[in-house]
JSON list of C-alpha atoms in Angstrom, two decimals:
[
{"chain": "A", "resi": 1, "resn": "UNK", "atom": "CA", "xyz": [-4.11, 9.29, 15.17]},
{"chain": "A", "resi": 2, "resn": "UNK", "atom": "CA", "xyz": [-2.88, 12.87, 15.20]},
{"chain": "A", "resi": 3, "resn": "UNK", "atom": "CA", "xyz": [0.75, 11.67, 15.10]},
{"chain": "A", "resi": 4, "resn": "UNK", "atom": "CA", "xyz": [-0.04, 9.50, 12.09]},
{"chain": "A", "resi": 5, "resn": "UNK", "atom": "CA", "xyz": [-1.81, 12.34, 10.28]},
{"chain": "A", "resi": 6, "resn": "UNK", "atom": "CA", "xyz": [1.03, 14.74, 11.06]},
{"chain": "A", "resi": 7, "resn": "UNK", "atom": "CA", "xyz": [3.52, 12.21, 9.66]},
{"chain": "A", "resi": 8, "resn": "UNK", "atom": "CA", "xyz": [1.66, 11.59, 6.39]},
{"chain": "A", "resi": 9, "resn": "UNK", "atom": "CA", "xyz": [2.11, 14.29, 3.73]},
{"chain": "A", "resi": 10, "resn": "UNK", "atom": "CA", "xyz": [-0.96, 15.84, 2.09]},
{"chain": "A", "resi": 11, "resn": "UNK", "atom": "CA", "xyz": [-0.63, 13.50, -0.90]},
{"chain": "A", "resi": 12, "resn": "UNK", "atom": "CA", "xyz": [0.80, 10.10, -0.21]},
{"chain": "A", "resi": 13, "resn": "UNK", "atom": "CA", "xyz": [1.03, 6.63, -1.72]},
{"chain": "A", "resi": 14, "resn": "UNK", "atom": "CA", "xyz": [1.09, 3.92, 0.93]},
{"chain": "A", "resi": 15, "resn": "UNK", "atom": "CA", "xyz": [2.19, 0.44, -0.10]},
{"chain": "A", "resi": 16, "resn": "UNK", "atom": "CA", "xyz": [0.54, -2.20, 2.07]},
{"chain": "A", "resi": 17, "resn": "UNK", "atom": "CA", "xyz": [0.04, -5.94, 1.90]},
{"chain": "A", "resi": 18, "resn": "UNK", "atom": "CA", "xyz": [-3.75, -6.43, 1.66]},
{"chain": "A", "resi": 19, "resn": "UNK", "atom": "CA", "xyz": [-4.28, -2.67, 1.42]},
{"chain": "A", "resi": 20, "resn": "UNK", "atom": "CA", "xyz": [-8.07, -3.01, 1.75]},
{"chain": "A", "resi": 21, "resn": "UNK", "atom": "CA", "xyz": [-7.58, -3.86, 5.45]},
{"chain": "A", "resi": 22, "resn": "UNK", "atom": "CA", "xyz": [-5.22, -0.94, 6.06]},
{"chain": "A", "resi": 23, "resn": "UNK", "atom": "CA", "xyz": [-7.42, 1.48, 4.16]},
{"chain": "A", "resi": 24, "resn": "UNK", "atom": "CA", "xyz": [-10.54, 0.41, 6.06]},
{"chain": "A", "resi": 25, "resn": "UNK", "atom": "CA", "xyz": [-8.78, 0.58, 9.43]},
{"chain": "A", "resi": 26, "resn": "UNK", "atom": "CA", "xyz": [-7.33, 4.01, 8.68]},
{"chain": "A", "resi": 27, "resn": "UNK", "atom": "CA", "xyz": [-10.67, 5.40, 7.50]},
{"chain": "A", "resi": 28, "resn": "UNK", "atom": "CA", "xyz": [-12.52, 4.06, 10.56]},
{"chain": "A", "resi": 29, "resn": "UNK", "atom": "CA", "xyz": [-9.95, 5.57, 12.94]},
{"chain": "A", "resi": 30, "resn": "UNK", "atom": "CA", "xyz": [-9.92, 8.86, 11.04]},
{"chain": "A", "resi": 31, "resn": "UNK", "atom": "CA", "xyz": [-13.71, 9.17, 11.07]},
{"chain": "A", "resi": 32, "resn": "UNK", "atom": "CA", "xyz": [-13.91, 8.17, 14.74]},
{"chain": "A", "resi": 33, "resn": "UNK", "atom": "CA", "xyz": [-11.37, 10.75, 15.90]},
{"chain": "A", "resi": 34, "resn": "UNK", "atom": "CA", "xyz": [-12.87, 13.39, 13.64]},
{"chain": "A", "resi": 35, "resn": "UNK", "atom": "CA", "xyz": [-16.29, 12.96, 15.30]},
{"chain": "A", "resi": 36, "resn": "UNK", "atom": "CA", "xyz": [-14.82, 12.77, 18.81]},
{"chain": "A", "resi": 37, "resn": "UNK", "atom": "CA", "xyz": [-12.91, 16.04, 18.75]},
{"chain": "A", "resi": 38, "resn": "UNK", "atom": "CA", "xyz": [-13.65, 18.77, 16.26]},
{"chain": "A", "resi": 39, "resn": "UNK", "atom": "CA", "xyz": [-10.51, 20.65, 17.38]},
{"chain": "A", "resi": 40, "resn": "UNK", "atom": "CA", "xyz": [-8.25, 17.67, 16.73]},
{"chain": "A", "resi": 41, "resn": "UNK", "atom": "CA", "xyz": [-6.41, 19.54, 14.01]},
{"chain": "A", "resi": 42, "resn": "UNK", "atom": "CA", "xyz": [-8.05, 17.81, 11.07]},
{"chain": "A", "resi": 43, "resn": "UNK", "atom": "CA", "xyz": [-9.61, 19.55, 8.10]},
{"chain": "A", "resi": 44, "resn": "UNK", "atom": "CA", "xyz": [-12.13, 18.01, 5.73]},
{"chain": "A", "resi": 45, "resn": "UNK", "atom": "CA", "xyz": [-9.53, 17.76, 3.01]},
{"chain": "A", "resi": 46, "resn": "UNK", "atom": "CA", "xyz": [-6.96, 16.40, 5.45]},
{"chain": "A", "resi": 47, "resn": "UNK", "atom": "CA", "xyz": [-5.21, 13.94, 3.21]},
{"chain": "A", "resi": 48, "resn": "UNK", "atom": "CA", "xyz": [-5.33, 12.38, -0.19]},
{"chain": "A", "resi": 49, "resn": "UNK", "atom": "CA", "xyz": [-4.00, 8.88, 0.29]},
{"chain": "A", "resi": 50, "resn": "UNK", "atom": "CA", "xyz": [-3.58, 6.10, -2.20]},
{"chain": "A", "resi": 51, "resn": "UNK", "atom": "CA", "xyz": [-3.18, 2.61, -0.80]},
{"chain": "A", "resi": 52, "resn": "UNK", "atom": "CA", "xyz": [-1.31, 0.45, -3.31]},
{"chain": "A", "resi": 53, "resn": "UNK", "atom": "CA", "xyz": [-1.73, -3.24, -2.58]},
{"chain": "A", "resi": 54, "resn": "UNK", "atom": "CA", "xyz": [1.53, -5.19, -2.70]},
{"chain": "A", "resi": 55, "resn": "UNK", "atom": "CA", "xyz": [-0.37, -8.45, -3.33]},
{"chain": "A", "resi": 56, "resn": "UNK", "atom": "CA", "xyz": [-1.01, -7.62, -7.00]},
{"chain": "A", "resi": 57, "resn": "UNK", "atom": "CA", "xyz": [2.56, -6.37, -7.41]},
{"chain": "A", "resi": 58, "resn": "UNK", "atom": "CA", "xyz": [4.03, -9.51, -5.84]},
{"chain": "A", "resi": 59, "resn": "UNK", "atom": "CA", "xyz": [1.74, -11.81, -7.87]},
{"chain": "A", "resi": 60, "resn": "UNK", "atom": "CA", "xyz": [2.92, -10.18, -11.08]},
{"chain": "A", "resi": 61, "resn": "UNK", "atom": "CA", "xyz": [6.59, -10.50, -10.13]},
{"chain": "A", "resi": 62, "resn": "UNK", "atom": "CA", "xyz": [6.21, -14.09, -8.86]},
{"chain": "A", "resi": 63, "resn": "UNK", "atom": "CA", "xyz": [4.51, -15.19, -12.09]},
{"chain": "A", "resi": 64, "resn": "UNK", "atom": "CA", "xyz": [7.44, -13.77, -14.08]},
{"chain": "A", "resi": 65, "resn": "UNK", "atom": "CA", "xyz": [9.76, -15.93, -11.95]},
{"chain": "A", "resi": 66, "resn": "UNK", "atom": "CA", "xyz": [7.47, -19.00, -12.31]},
{"chain": "A", "resi": 67, "resn": "UNK", "atom": "CA", "xyz": [6.75, -19.08, -8.57]},
{"chain": "A", "resi": 68, "resn": "UNK", "atom": "CA", "xyz": [3.35, -20.31, -7.34]},
{"chain": "A", "resi": 69, "resn": "UNK", "atom": "CA", "xyz": [0.97, -17.46, -6.49]},
{"chain": "A", "resi": 70, "resn": "UNK", "atom": "CA", "xyz": [-1.93, -19.46, -5.04]},
{"chain": "A", "resi": 71, "resn": "UNK", "atom": "CA", "xyz": [-1.34, -18.21, -1.50]},
{"chain": "A", "resi": 72, "resn": "UNK", "atom": "CA", "xyz": [-0.45, -14.53, -1.16]},
{"chain": "A", "resi": 73, "resn": "UNK", "atom": "CA", "xyz": [-0.40, -14.25, 2.62]},
{"chain": "A", "resi": 74, "resn": "UNK", "atom": "CA", "xyz": [2.66, -12.28, 3.65]},
{"chain": "A", "resi": 75, "resn": "UNK", "atom": "CA", "xyz": [3.97, -15.02, 5.94]},
{"chain": "A", "resi": 76, "resn": "UNK", "atom": "CA", "xyz": [3.58, -17.72, 3.29]},
{"chain": "A", "resi": 77, "resn": "UNK", "atom": "CA", "xyz": [5.25, -15.60, 0.60]},
{"chain": "A", "resi": 78, "resn": "UNK", "atom": "CA", "xyz": [8.11, -14.86, 2.97]},
{"chain": "A", "resi": 79, "resn": "UNK", "atom": "CA", "xyz": [8.57, -18.52, 3.93]},
{"chain": "A", "resi": 80, "resn": "UNK", "atom": "CA", "xyz": [8.49, -19.60, 0.27]},
{"chain": "A", "resi": 81, "resn": "UNK", "atom": "CA", "xyz": [11.18, -17.07, -0.67]},
{"chain": "A", "resi": 82, "resn": "UNK", "atom": "CA", "xyz": [13.43, -17.19, 2.42]},
{"chain": "A", "resi": 83, "resn": "UNK", "atom": "CA", "xyz": [12.68, -20.67, 3.85]},
{"chain": "A", "resi": 84, "resn": "UNK", "atom": "CA", "xyz": [12.02, -19.32, 7.34]},
{"chain": "A", "resi": 85, "resn": "UNK", "atom": "CA", "xyz": [9.09, -17.65, 9.11]},
{"chain": "A", "resi": 86, "resn": "UNK", "atom": "CA", "xyz": [8.81, -13.91, 9.70]},
{"chain": "A", "resi": 87, "resn": "UNK", "atom": "CA", "xyz": [10.16, -13.14, 13.15]},
{"chain": "A", "resi": 88, "resn": "UNK", "atom": "CA", "xyz": [7.44, -11.41, 15.25]},
{"chain": "A", "resi": 89, "resn": "UNK", "atom": "CA", "xyz": [4.94, -11.70, 12.40]},
{"chain": "A", "resi": 90, "resn": "UNK", "atom": "CA", "xyz": [1.81, -9.51, 12.61]},
{"chain": "A", "resi": 91, "resn": "UNK", "atom": "CA", "xyz": [3.62, -6.67, 14.32]},
{"chain": "A", "resi": 92, "resn": "UNK", "atom": "CA", "xyz": [3.77, -3.52, 12.21]},
{"chain": "A", "resi": 93, "resn": "UNK", "atom": "CA", "xyz": [7.55, -3.33, 12.09]},
{"chain": "A", "resi": 94, "resn": "UNK", "atom": "CA", "xyz": [8.11, -7.02, 11.33]},
{"chain": "A", "resi": 95, "resn": "UNK", "atom": "CA", "xyz": [5.50, -7.05, 8.57]},
{"chain": "A", "resi": 96, "resn": "UNK", "atom": "CA", "xyz": [6.94, -3.92, 6.93]},
{"chain": "A", "resi": 97, "resn": "UNK", "atom": "CA", "xyz": [10.47, -5.33, 7.10]},
{"chain": "A", "resi": 98, "resn": "UNK", "atom": "CA", "xyz": [9.21, -8.61, 5.60]},
{"chain": "A", "resi": 99, "resn": "UNK", "atom": "CA", "xyz": [7.47, -6.74, 2.78]},
{"chain": "A", "resi": 100, "resn": "UNK", "atom": "CA", "xyz": [10.67, -4.80, 2.05]},
{"chain": "A", "resi": 101, "resn": "UNK", "atom": "CA", "xyz": [12.69, -8.06, 2.10]},
{"chain": "A", "resi": 102, "resn": "UNK", "atom": "CA", "xyz": [10.25, -9.57, -0.42]},
{"chain": "A", "resi": 103, "resn": "UNK", "atom": "CA", "xyz": [10.48, -6.46, -2.62]},
{"chain": "A", "resi": 104, "resn": "UNK", "atom": "CA", "xyz": [14.28, -6.66, -2.49]},
{"chain": "A", "resi": 105, "resn": "UNK", "atom": "CA", "xyz": [14.16, -10.31, -3.52]},
{"chain": "A", "resi": 106, "resn": "UNK", "atom": "CA", "xyz": [11.64, -9.82, -6.36]},
{"chain": "A", "resi": 107, "resn": "UNK", "atom": "CA", "xyz": [12.82, -6.53, -7.83]},
{"chain": "A", "resi": 108, "resn": "UNK", "atom": "CA", "xyz": [15.97, -5.69, -9.72]},
{"chain": "A", "resi": 109, "resn": "UNK", "atom": "CA", "xyz": [18.12, -4.14, -6.99]},
{"chain": "A", "resi": 110, "resn": "UNK", "atom": "CA", "xyz": [19.72, -1.71, -9.45]},
{"chain": "A", "resi": 111, "resn": "UNK", "atom": "CA", "xyz": [16.40, 0.14, -9.53]},
{"chain": "A", "resi": 112, "resn": "UNK", "atom": "CA", "xyz": [14.59, 1.69, -6.57]},
{"chain": "A", "resi": 113, "resn": "UNK", "atom": "CA", "xyz": [11.36, 0.32, -5.17]},
{"chain": "A", "resi": 114, "resn": "UNK", "atom": "CA", "xyz": [9.70, 3.52, -6.35]},
{"chain": "A", "resi": 115, "resn": "UNK", "atom": "CA", "xyz": [10.85, 2.75, -9.90]},
{"chain": "A", "resi": 116, "resn": "UNK", "atom": "CA", "xyz": [9.21, -0.70, -9.81]},
{"chain": "A", "resi": 117, "resn": "UNK", "atom": "CA", "xyz": [6.02, 0.61, -8.20]},
{"chain": "A", "resi": 118, "resn": "UNK", "atom": "CA", "xyz": [5.82, 3.30, -10.85]},
{"chain": "A", "resi": 119, "resn": "UNK", "atom": "CA", "xyz": [6.25, 0.69, -13.60]},
{"chain": "A", "resi": 120, "resn": "UNK", "atom": "CA", "xyz": [3.43, -1.36, -12.05]},
{"chain": "A", "resi": 121, "resn": "UNK", "atom": "CA", "xyz": [1.11, 1.65, -12.06]},
{"chain": "A", "resi": 122, "resn": "UNK", "atom": "CA", "xyz": [2.17, 2.76, -15.54]},
{"chain": "A", "resi": 123, "resn": "UNK", "atom": "CA", "xyz": [1.42, -0.68, -16.96]},
{"chain": "A", "resi": 124, "resn": "UNK", "atom": "CA", "xyz": [-2.02, -0.43, -15.35]},
{"chain": "A", "resi": 125, "resn": "UNK", "atom": "CA", "xyz": [-1.70, -4.13, -14.61]},
{"chain": "A", "resi": 126, "resn": "UNK", "atom": "CA", "xyz": [-4.23, -5.38, -12.07]},
{"chain": "A", "resi": 127, "resn": "UNK", "atom": "CA", "xyz": [-4.90, -1.83, -10.88]},
{"chain": "A", "resi": 128, "resn": "UNK", "atom": "CA", "xyz": [-8.50, -2.55, -10.02]},
{"chain": "A", "resi": 129, "resn": "UNK", "atom": "CA", "xyz": [-8.47, -3.43, -6.37]},
{"chain": "A", "resi": 130, "resn": "UNK", "atom": "CA", "xyz": [-4.85, -2.47, -5.85]},
{"chain": "A", "resi": 131, "resn": "UNK", "atom": "CA", "xyz": [-5.37, 1.28, -5.89]},
{"chain": "A", "resi": 132, "resn": "UNK", "atom": "CA", "xyz": [-7.57, 2.60, -3.13]},
{"chain": "A", "resi": 133, "resn": "UNK", "atom": "CA", "xyz": [-7.87, 6.28, -2.36]},
{"chain": "A", "resi": 134, "resn": "UNK", "atom": "CA", "xyz": [-9.92, 8.63, -0.30]},
{"chain": "A", "resi": 135, "resn": "UNK", "atom": "CA", "xyz": [-10.28, 12.38, -0.31]},
{"chain": "A", "resi": 136, "resn": "UNK", "atom": "CA", "xyz": [-12.44, 14.41, 2.03]},
{"chain": "A", "resi": 137, "resn": "UNK", "atom": "CA", "xyz": [-13.28, 11.15, 3.85]},
{"chain": "A", "resi": 138, "resn": "UNK", "atom": "CA", "xyz": [-14.91, 9.78, 0.67]},
{"chain": "A", "resi": 139, "resn": "UNK", "atom": "CA", "xyz": [-13.63, 6.64, -1.03]},
{"chain": "A", "resi": 140, "resn": "UNK", "atom": "CA", "xyz": [-12.89, 7.39, -4.67]},
{"chain": "A", "resi": 141, "resn": "UNK", "atom": "CA", "xyz": [-13.98, 5.30, -7.67]},
{"chain": "A", "resi": 142, "resn": "UNK", "atom": "CA", "xyz": [-11.36, 3.50, -9.79]},
{"chain": "A", "resi": 143, "resn": "UNK", "atom": "CA", "xyz": [-11.52, 6.28, -12.40]},
{"chain": "A", "resi": 144, "resn": "UNK", "atom": "CA", "xyz": [-11.10, 8.97, -9.74]},
{"chain": "A", "resi": 145, "resn": "UNK", "atom": "CA", "xyz": [-8.20, 7.05, -8.21]},
{"chain": "A", "resi": 146, "resn": "UNK", "atom": "CA", "xyz": [-6.23, 6.94, -11.46]},
{"chain": "A", "resi": 147, "resn": "UNK", "atom": "CA", "xyz": [-6.85, 10.67, -12.02]},
{"chain": "A", "resi": 148, "resn": "UNK", "atom": "CA", "xyz": [-5.66, 11.28, -8.44]},
{"chain": "A", "resi": 149, "resn": "UNK", "atom": "CA", "xyz": [-2.27, 9.65, -8.99]},
{"chain": "A", "resi": 150, "resn": "UNK", "atom": "CA", "xyz": [0.59, 12.12, -9.03]},
{"chain": "A", "resi": 151, "resn": "UNK", "atom": "CA", "xyz": [1.82, 12.96, -12.52]},
{"chain": "A", "resi": 152, "resn": "UNK", "atom": "CA", "xyz": [5.30, 11.63, -11.76]},
{"chain": "A", "resi": 153, "resn": "UNK", "atom": "CA", "xyz": [3.84, 8.12, -11.56]},
{"chain": "A", "resi": 154, "resn": "UNK", "atom": "CA", "xyz": [3.27, 8.23, -15.33]},
{"chain": "A", "resi": 155, "resn": "UNK", "atom": "CA", "xyz": [6.55, 9.80, -16.53]}
]
């Protein structure tokens, strides 16, 4: 946990497929380690993280391409787009690589992933449920989340 927290900058946007799961898992681990060792190197305002759910982003892009969005499981999306299963699915590395492959397929490659994520946030399309943030170990409301977003996301 300490390695993860040392790796993550103070303010960070994490893109995850089904971000609710990742957010919940991270918060549980953070709170557990915080109670286990008060000298673990954490502070109460350790991190301000925003988990941006790729499901809503992918759904939006798939609809624009007239591709069925009934099943948004990462493996199903990958198979529908690449006609093969994810190798070593459900391992962190394989799932991240698959998500990047999907982003490469769905987004205009002349623009960066950050550009497309920023456009998604700027449009405020399906933000409810896709933006999840915590600060000081407290989950923020939707309104607080939007106010927490870095200014560059709206330029």
